[in-house]
PDB file of C-alpha atoms in Angstrom:
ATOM      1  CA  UNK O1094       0.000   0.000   0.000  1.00 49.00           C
ATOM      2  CA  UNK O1095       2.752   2.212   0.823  1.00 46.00           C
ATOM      3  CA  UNK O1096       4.275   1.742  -2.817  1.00 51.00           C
ATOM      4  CA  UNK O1097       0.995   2.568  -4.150  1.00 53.00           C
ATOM      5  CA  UNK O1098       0.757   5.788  -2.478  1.00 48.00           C
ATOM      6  CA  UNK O1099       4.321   6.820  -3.562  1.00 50.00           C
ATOM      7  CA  UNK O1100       3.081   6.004  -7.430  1.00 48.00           C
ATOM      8  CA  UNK O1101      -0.002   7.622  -7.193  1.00 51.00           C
ATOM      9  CA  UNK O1102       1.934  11.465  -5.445  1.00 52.00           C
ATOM     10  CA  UNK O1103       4.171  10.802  -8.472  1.00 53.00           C
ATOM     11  CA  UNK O1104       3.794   8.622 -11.219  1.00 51.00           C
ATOM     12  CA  UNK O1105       5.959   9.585 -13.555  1.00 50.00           C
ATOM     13  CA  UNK O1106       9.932  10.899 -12.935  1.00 51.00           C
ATOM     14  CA  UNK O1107      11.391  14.173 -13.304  1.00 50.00           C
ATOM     15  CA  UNK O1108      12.583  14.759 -17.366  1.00 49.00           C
ATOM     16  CA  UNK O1109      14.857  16.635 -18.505  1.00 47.00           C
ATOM     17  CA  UNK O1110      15.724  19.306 -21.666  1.00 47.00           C
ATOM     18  CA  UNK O1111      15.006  17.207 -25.333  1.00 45.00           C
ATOM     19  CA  UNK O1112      13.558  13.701 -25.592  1.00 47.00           C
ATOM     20  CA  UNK O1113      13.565  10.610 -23.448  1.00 49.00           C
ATOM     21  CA  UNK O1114      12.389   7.472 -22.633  1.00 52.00           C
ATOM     22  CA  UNK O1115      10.126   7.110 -19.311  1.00 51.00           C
ATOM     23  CA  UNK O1116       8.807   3.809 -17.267  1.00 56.00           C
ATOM     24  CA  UNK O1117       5.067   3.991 -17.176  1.00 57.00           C
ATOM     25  CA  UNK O1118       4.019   3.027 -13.815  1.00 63.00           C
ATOM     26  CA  UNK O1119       3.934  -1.255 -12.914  1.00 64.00           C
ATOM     27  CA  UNK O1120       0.710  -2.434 -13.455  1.00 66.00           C
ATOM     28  CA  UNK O1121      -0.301  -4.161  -9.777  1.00 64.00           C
ATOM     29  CA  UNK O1122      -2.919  -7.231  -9.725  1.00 66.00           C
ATOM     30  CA  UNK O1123      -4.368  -8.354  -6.800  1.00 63.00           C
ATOM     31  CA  UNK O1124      -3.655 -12.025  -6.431  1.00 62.00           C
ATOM     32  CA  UNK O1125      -6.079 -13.013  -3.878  1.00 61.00           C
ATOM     33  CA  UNK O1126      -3.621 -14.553  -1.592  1.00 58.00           C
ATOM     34  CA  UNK O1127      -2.579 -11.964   0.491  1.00 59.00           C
ATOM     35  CA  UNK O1128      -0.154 -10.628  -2.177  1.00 59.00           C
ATOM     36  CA  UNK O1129       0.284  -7.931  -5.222  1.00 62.00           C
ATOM     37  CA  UNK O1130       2.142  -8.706  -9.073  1.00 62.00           C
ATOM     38  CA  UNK O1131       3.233  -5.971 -10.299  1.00 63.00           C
ATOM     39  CA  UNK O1132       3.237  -6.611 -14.272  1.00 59.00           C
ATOM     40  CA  UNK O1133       6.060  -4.358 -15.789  1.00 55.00           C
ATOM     41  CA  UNK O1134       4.467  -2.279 -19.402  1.00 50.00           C
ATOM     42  CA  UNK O1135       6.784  -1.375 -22.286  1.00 49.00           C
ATOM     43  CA  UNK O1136       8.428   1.872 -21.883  1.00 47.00           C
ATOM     44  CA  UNK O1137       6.581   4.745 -23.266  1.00 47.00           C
ATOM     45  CA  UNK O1138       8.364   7.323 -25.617  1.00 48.00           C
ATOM     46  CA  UNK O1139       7.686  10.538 -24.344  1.00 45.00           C
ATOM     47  CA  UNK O1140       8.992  13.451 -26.327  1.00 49.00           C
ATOM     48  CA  UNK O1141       9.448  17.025 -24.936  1.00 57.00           C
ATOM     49  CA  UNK O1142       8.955  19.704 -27.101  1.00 64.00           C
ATOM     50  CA  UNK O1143      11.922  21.367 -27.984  1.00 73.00           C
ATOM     51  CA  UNK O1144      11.850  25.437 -28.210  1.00 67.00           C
ATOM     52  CA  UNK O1145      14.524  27.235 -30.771  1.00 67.00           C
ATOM     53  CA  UNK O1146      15.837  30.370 -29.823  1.00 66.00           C
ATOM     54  CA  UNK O1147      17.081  32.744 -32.421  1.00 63.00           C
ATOM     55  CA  UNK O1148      21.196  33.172 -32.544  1.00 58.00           C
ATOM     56  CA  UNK O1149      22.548  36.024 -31.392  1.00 59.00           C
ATOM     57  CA  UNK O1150      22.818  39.036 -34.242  1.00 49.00           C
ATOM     58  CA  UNK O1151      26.700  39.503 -35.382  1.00 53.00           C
ATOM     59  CA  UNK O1152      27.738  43.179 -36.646  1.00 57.00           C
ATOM     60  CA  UNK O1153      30.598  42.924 -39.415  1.00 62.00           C
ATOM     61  CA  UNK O1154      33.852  44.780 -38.938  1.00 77.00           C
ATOM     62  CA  UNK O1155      33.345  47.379 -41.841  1.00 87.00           C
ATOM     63  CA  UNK O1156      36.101  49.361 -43.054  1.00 91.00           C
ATOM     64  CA  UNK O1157      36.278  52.883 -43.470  1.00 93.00           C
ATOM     65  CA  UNK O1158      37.782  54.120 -46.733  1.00 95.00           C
ATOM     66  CA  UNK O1159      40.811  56.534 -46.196  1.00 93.00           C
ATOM     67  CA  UNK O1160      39.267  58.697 -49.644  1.00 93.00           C
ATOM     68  CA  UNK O1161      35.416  58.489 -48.984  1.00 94.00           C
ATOM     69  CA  UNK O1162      35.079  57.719 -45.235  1.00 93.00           C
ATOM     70  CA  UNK O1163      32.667  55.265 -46.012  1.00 93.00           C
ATOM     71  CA  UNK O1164      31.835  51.924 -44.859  1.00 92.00           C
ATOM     72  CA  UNK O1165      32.642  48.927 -46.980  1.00 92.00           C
ATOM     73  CA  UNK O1166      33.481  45.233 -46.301  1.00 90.00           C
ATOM     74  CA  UNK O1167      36.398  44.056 -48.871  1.00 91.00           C
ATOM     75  CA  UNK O1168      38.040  46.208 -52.015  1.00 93.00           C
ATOM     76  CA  UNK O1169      41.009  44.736 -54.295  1.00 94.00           C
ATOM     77  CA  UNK O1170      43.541  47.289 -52.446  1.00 95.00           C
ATOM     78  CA  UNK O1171      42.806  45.841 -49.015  1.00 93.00           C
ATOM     79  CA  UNK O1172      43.120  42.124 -50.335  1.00 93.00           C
ATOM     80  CA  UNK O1173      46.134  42.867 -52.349  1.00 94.00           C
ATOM     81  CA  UNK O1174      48.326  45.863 -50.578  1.00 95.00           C
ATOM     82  CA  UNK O1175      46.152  46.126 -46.769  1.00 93.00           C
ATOM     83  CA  UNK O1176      45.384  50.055 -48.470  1.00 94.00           C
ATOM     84  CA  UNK O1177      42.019  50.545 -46.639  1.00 94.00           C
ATOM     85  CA  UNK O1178      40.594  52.045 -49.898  1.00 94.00           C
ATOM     86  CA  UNK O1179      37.083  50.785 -51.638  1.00 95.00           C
ATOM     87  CA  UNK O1180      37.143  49.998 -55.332  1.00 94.00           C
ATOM     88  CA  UNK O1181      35.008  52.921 -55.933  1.00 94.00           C
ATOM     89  CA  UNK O1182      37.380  55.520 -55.210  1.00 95.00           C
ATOM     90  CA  UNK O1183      40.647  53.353 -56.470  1.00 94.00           C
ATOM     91  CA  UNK O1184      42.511  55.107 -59.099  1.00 93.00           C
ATOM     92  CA  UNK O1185      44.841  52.534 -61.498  1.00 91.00           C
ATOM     93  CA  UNK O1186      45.653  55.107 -63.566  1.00 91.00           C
ATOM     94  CA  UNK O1187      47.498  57.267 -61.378  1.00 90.00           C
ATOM     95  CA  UNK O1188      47.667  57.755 -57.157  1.00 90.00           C
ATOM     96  CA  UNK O1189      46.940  53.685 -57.640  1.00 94.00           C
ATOM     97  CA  UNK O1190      49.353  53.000 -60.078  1.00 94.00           C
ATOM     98  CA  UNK O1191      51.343  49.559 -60.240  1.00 95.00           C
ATOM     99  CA  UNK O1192      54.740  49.552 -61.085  1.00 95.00           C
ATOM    100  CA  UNK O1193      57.171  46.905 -61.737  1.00 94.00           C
ATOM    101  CA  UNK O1194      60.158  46.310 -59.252  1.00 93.00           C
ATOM    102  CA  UNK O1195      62.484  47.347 -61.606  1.00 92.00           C
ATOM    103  CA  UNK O1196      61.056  50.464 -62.119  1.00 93.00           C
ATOM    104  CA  UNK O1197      61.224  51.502 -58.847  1.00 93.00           C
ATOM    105  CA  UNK O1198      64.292  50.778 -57.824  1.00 93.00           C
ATOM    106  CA  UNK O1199      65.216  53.207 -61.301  1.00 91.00           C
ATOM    107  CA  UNK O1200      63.093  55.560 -60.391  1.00 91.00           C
ATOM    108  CA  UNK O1201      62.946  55.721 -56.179  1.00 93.00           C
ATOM    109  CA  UNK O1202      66.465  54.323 -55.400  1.00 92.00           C
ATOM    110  CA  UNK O1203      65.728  51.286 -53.996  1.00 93.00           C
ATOM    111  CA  UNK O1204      67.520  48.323 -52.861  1.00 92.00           C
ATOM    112  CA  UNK O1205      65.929  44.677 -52.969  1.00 92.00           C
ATOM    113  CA  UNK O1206      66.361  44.956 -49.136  1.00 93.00           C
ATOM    114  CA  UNK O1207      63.953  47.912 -49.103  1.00 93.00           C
ATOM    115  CA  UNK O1208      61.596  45.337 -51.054  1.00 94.00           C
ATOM    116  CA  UNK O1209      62.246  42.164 -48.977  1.00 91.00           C
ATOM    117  CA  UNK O1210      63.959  42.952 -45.551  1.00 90.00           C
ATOM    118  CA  UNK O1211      62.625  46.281 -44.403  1.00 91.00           C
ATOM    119  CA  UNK O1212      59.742  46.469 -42.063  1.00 91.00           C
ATOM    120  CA  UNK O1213      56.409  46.154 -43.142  1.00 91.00           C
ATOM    121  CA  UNK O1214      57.345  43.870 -46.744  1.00 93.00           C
ATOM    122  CA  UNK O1215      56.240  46.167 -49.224  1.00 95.00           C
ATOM    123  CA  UNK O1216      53.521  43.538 -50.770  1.00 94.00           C
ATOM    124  CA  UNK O1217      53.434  42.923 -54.765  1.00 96.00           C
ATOM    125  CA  UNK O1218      51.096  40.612 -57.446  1.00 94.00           C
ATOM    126  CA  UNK O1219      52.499  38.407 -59.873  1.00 94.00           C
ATOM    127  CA  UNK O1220      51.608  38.684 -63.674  1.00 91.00           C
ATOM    128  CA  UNK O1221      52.983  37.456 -66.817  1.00 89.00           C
ATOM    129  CA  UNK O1222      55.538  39.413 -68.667  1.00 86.00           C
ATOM    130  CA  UNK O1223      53.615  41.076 -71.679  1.00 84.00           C
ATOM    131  CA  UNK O1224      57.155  41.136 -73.411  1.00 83.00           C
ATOM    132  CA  UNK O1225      57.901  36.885 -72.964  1.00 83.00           C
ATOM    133  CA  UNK O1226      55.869  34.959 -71.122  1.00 79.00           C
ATOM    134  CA  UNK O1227      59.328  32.558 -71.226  1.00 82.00           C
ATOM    135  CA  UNK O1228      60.761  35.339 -68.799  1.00 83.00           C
ATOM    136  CA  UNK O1229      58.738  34.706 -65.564  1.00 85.00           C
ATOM    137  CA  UNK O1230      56.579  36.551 -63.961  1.00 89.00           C
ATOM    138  CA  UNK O1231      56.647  40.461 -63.091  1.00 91.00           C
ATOM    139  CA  UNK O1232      56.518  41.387 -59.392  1.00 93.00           C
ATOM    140  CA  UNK O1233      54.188  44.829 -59.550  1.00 95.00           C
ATOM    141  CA  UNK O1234      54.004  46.997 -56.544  1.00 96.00           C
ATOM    142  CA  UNK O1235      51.572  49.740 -55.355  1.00 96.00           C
ATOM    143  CA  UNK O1236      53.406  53.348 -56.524  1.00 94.00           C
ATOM    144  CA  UNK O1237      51.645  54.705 -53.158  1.00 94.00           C
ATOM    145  CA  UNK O1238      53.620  52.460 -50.977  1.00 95.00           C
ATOM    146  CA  UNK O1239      57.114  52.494 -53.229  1.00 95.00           C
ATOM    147  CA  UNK O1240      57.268  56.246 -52.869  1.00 94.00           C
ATOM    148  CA  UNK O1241      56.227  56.270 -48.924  1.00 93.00           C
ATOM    149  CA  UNK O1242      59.256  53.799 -48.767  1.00 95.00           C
ATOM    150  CA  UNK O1243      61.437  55.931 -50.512  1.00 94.00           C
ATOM    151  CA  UNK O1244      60.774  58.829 -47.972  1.00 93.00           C
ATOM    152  CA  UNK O1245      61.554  56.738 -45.686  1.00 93.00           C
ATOM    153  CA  UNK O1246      65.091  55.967 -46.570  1.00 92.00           C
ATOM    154  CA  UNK O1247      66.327  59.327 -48.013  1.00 92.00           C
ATOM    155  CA  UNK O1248      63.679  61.447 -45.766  1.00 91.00           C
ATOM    156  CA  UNK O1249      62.490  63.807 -48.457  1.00 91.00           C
ATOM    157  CA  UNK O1250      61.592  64.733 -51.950  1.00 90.00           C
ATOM    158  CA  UNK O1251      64.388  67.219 -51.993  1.00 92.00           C
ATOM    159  CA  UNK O1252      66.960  64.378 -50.783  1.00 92.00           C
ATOM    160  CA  UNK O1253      65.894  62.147 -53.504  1.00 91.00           C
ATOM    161  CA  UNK O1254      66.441  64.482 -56.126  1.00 91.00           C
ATOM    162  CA  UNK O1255      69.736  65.535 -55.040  1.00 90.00           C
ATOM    163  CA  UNK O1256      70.946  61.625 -54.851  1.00 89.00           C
ATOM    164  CA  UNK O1257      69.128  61.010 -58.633  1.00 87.00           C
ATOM    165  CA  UNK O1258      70.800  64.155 -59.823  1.00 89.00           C
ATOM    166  CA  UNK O1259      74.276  63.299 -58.191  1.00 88.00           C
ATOM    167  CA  UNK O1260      73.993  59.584 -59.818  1.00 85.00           C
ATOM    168  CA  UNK O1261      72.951  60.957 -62.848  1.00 85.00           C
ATOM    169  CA  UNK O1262      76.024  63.040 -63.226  1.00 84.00           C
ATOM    170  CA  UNK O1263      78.365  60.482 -62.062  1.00 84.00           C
ATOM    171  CA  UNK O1264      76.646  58.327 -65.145  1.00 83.00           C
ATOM    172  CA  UNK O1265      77.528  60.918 -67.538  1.00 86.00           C
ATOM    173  CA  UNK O1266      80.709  61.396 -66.512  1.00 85.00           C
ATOM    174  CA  UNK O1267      81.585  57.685 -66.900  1.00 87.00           C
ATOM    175  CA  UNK O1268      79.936  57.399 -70.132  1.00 86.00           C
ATOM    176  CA  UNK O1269      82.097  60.567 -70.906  1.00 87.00           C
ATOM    177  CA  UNK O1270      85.390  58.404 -70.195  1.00 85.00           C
ATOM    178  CA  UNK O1271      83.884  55.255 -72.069  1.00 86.00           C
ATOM    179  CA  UNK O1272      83.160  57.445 -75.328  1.00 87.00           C
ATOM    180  CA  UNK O1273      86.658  59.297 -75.083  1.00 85.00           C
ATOM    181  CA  UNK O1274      88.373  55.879 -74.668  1.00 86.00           C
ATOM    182  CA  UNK O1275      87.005  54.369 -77.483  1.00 87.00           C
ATOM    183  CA  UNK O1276      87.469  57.109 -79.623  1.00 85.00           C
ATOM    184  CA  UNK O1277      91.483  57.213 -79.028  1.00 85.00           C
ATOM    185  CA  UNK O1278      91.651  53.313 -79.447  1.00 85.00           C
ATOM    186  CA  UNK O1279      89.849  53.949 -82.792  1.00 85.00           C
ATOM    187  CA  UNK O1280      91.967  57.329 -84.128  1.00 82.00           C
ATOM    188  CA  UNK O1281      95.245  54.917 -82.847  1.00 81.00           C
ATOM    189  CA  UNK O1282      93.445  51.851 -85.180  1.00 80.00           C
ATOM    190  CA  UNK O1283      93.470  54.428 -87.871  1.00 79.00           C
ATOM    191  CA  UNK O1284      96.924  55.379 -87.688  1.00 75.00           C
ATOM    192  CA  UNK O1285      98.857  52.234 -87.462  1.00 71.00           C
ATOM    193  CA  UNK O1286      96.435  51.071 -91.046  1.00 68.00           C
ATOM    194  CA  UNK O1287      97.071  54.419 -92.568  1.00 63.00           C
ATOM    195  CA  UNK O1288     101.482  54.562 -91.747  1.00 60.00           C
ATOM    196  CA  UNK O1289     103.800  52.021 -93.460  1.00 61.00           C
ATOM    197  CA  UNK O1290     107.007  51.367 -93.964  1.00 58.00           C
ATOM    198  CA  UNK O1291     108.104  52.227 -97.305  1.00 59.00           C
ATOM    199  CA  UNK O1292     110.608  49.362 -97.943  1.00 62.00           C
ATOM    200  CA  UNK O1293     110.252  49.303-102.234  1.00 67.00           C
ATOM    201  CA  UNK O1294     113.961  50.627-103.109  1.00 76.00           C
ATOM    202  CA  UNK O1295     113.732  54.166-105.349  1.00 76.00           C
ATOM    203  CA  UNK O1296     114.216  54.235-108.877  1.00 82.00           C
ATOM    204  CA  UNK O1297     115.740  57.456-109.810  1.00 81.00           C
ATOM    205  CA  UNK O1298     113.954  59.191-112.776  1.00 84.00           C
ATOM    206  CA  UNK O1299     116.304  61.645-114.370  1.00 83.00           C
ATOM    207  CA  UNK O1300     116.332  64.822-115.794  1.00 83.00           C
ATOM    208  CA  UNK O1301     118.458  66.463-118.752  1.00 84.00           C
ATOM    209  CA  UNK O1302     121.677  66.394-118.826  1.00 83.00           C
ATOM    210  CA  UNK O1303     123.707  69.518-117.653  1.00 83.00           C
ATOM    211  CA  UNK O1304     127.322  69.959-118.473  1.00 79.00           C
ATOM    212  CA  UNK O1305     129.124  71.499-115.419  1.00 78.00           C
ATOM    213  CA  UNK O1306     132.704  71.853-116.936  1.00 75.00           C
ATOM    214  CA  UNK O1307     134.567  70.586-119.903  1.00 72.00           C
ATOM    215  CA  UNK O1308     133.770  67.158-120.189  1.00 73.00           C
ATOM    216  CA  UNK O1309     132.064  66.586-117.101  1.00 79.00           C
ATOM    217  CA  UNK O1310     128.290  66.644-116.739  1.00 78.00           C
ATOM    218  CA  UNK O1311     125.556  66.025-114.189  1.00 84.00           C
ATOM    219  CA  UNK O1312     121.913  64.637-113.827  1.00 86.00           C
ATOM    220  CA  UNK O1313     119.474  65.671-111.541  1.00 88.00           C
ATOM    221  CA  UNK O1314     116.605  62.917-109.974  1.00 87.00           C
ATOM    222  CA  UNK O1315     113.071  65.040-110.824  1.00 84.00           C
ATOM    223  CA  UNK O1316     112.167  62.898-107.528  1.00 81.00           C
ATOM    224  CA  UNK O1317     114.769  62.995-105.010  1.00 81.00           C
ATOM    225  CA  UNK O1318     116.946  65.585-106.113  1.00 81.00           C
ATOM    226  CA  UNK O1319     119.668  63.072-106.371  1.00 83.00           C
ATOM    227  CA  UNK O1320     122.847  64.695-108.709  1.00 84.00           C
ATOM    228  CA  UNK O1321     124.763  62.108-110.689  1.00 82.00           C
ATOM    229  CA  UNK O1322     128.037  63.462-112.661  1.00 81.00           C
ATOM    230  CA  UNK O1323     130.164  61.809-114.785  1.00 77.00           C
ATOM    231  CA  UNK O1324     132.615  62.544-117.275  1.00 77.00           C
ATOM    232  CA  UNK O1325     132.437  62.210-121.012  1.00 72.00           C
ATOM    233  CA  UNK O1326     135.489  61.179-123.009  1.00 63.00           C
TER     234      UNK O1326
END
């Protein structure tokens, strides 16, 4: 009796969050001799309704352009060169110009370390050279960036000028002594075709006789001025 009372204040056991299995209560038949059996039922499936709650709401991490000042989430610049710049307001013509690495090392004075070594890596895409696609590939850079780096180094526009226009004459200068060597190895080639040795022995080509005294006349070379006299019998 006592068992019955617990079954009947609670039947059925405490369930938890999402679906279970629960005992249904033992069925109890009185016997009639001074006992219960309790007859065990198949377990019930008993399925607790499961509530969804909406996921929280994530904000993006917009960018602001450094031309515009307006929002946006990705642009080629950013992807390629980490310029925080959209692709409305990029400008491959000119302020976002790419330049090959050979270029501006001509043109800003750079060193490959400036490229590779130097703090932050100045970044670069690859394309195929338009010239021979046998050559490799071209390493392009962002102009912007080259010419910060540049400032960097030599701390000024005015700086970088001077150092061009100092290089530049030092170039001349040594294309100077190139030319003027040449041309003194060529006016020497010139010379030694143009002088030889006459070694042909001279034929003396007379002219008319003169008589000096009695009996004795000469001959003058018309050439060498060469005077032969002799005596006539």
């Amino acid at each position: 009796m006592l068992r019955q009372a617990r079954l009947a204040t609670r039947p059925y056991p405490a369930t938890g969050e999402g679906s279970s299995k629960v005992k249904a209560p033992p069925k109890v038949t009185d016997t009639g001799g001074g006992f219960f059996l309790e007859e065990e039922e198949e377990e019930e499936d008993v399925a607790e309704k499961i509530v969804h709650l909406p996921g929280p709401v994530l904000e993006c991490d917009y960018l602001i352009c450094e031309e515009c000042s307006k929002e946006f989430m990705d642009s080629y610049l950013m992807s390629h060169f980490d310029l925080p710049t959209c692709d409305n307001c990029r400008d491959a013509e000119d302020k976002h110009k790419l330049i090959t690495r050979t270029e501006a090392k001509q043109a800003y004075l750079l060193k490959d370390c400036d490229f590779d070594k130097r703090e932050p890596v100045l970044k670069f895409i690859l394309k195929k050279n338009p010239h021979n696609p046998r050559w490799g590939d071209m390493k392009l850079y962002l102009k912007l960036q080259v010419i910060k780096r540049s400032l960097e180094i030599w701390g000024s526009e005015e700086a970088l000028e001077e150092a061009k226009e100092s290089r530049q004459d030092s170039r001349e200068k040594m294309k100077q002594k190139k030319f003027d060597k040449k041309v003194k190895e060529l006016r020497r080639a010139v010379r030694s075709s143009v002088w030889k040795k006459d070694t042909s022995i001279h034929q003396h080509e007379y002219g008319a006789e003169e008589m000096v005294e009695e009996d004795l006349y000469k001959k003058t070379c018309i050439t060498c001025g060469y005077e032969l006299t002799y005596e006539k019998m």
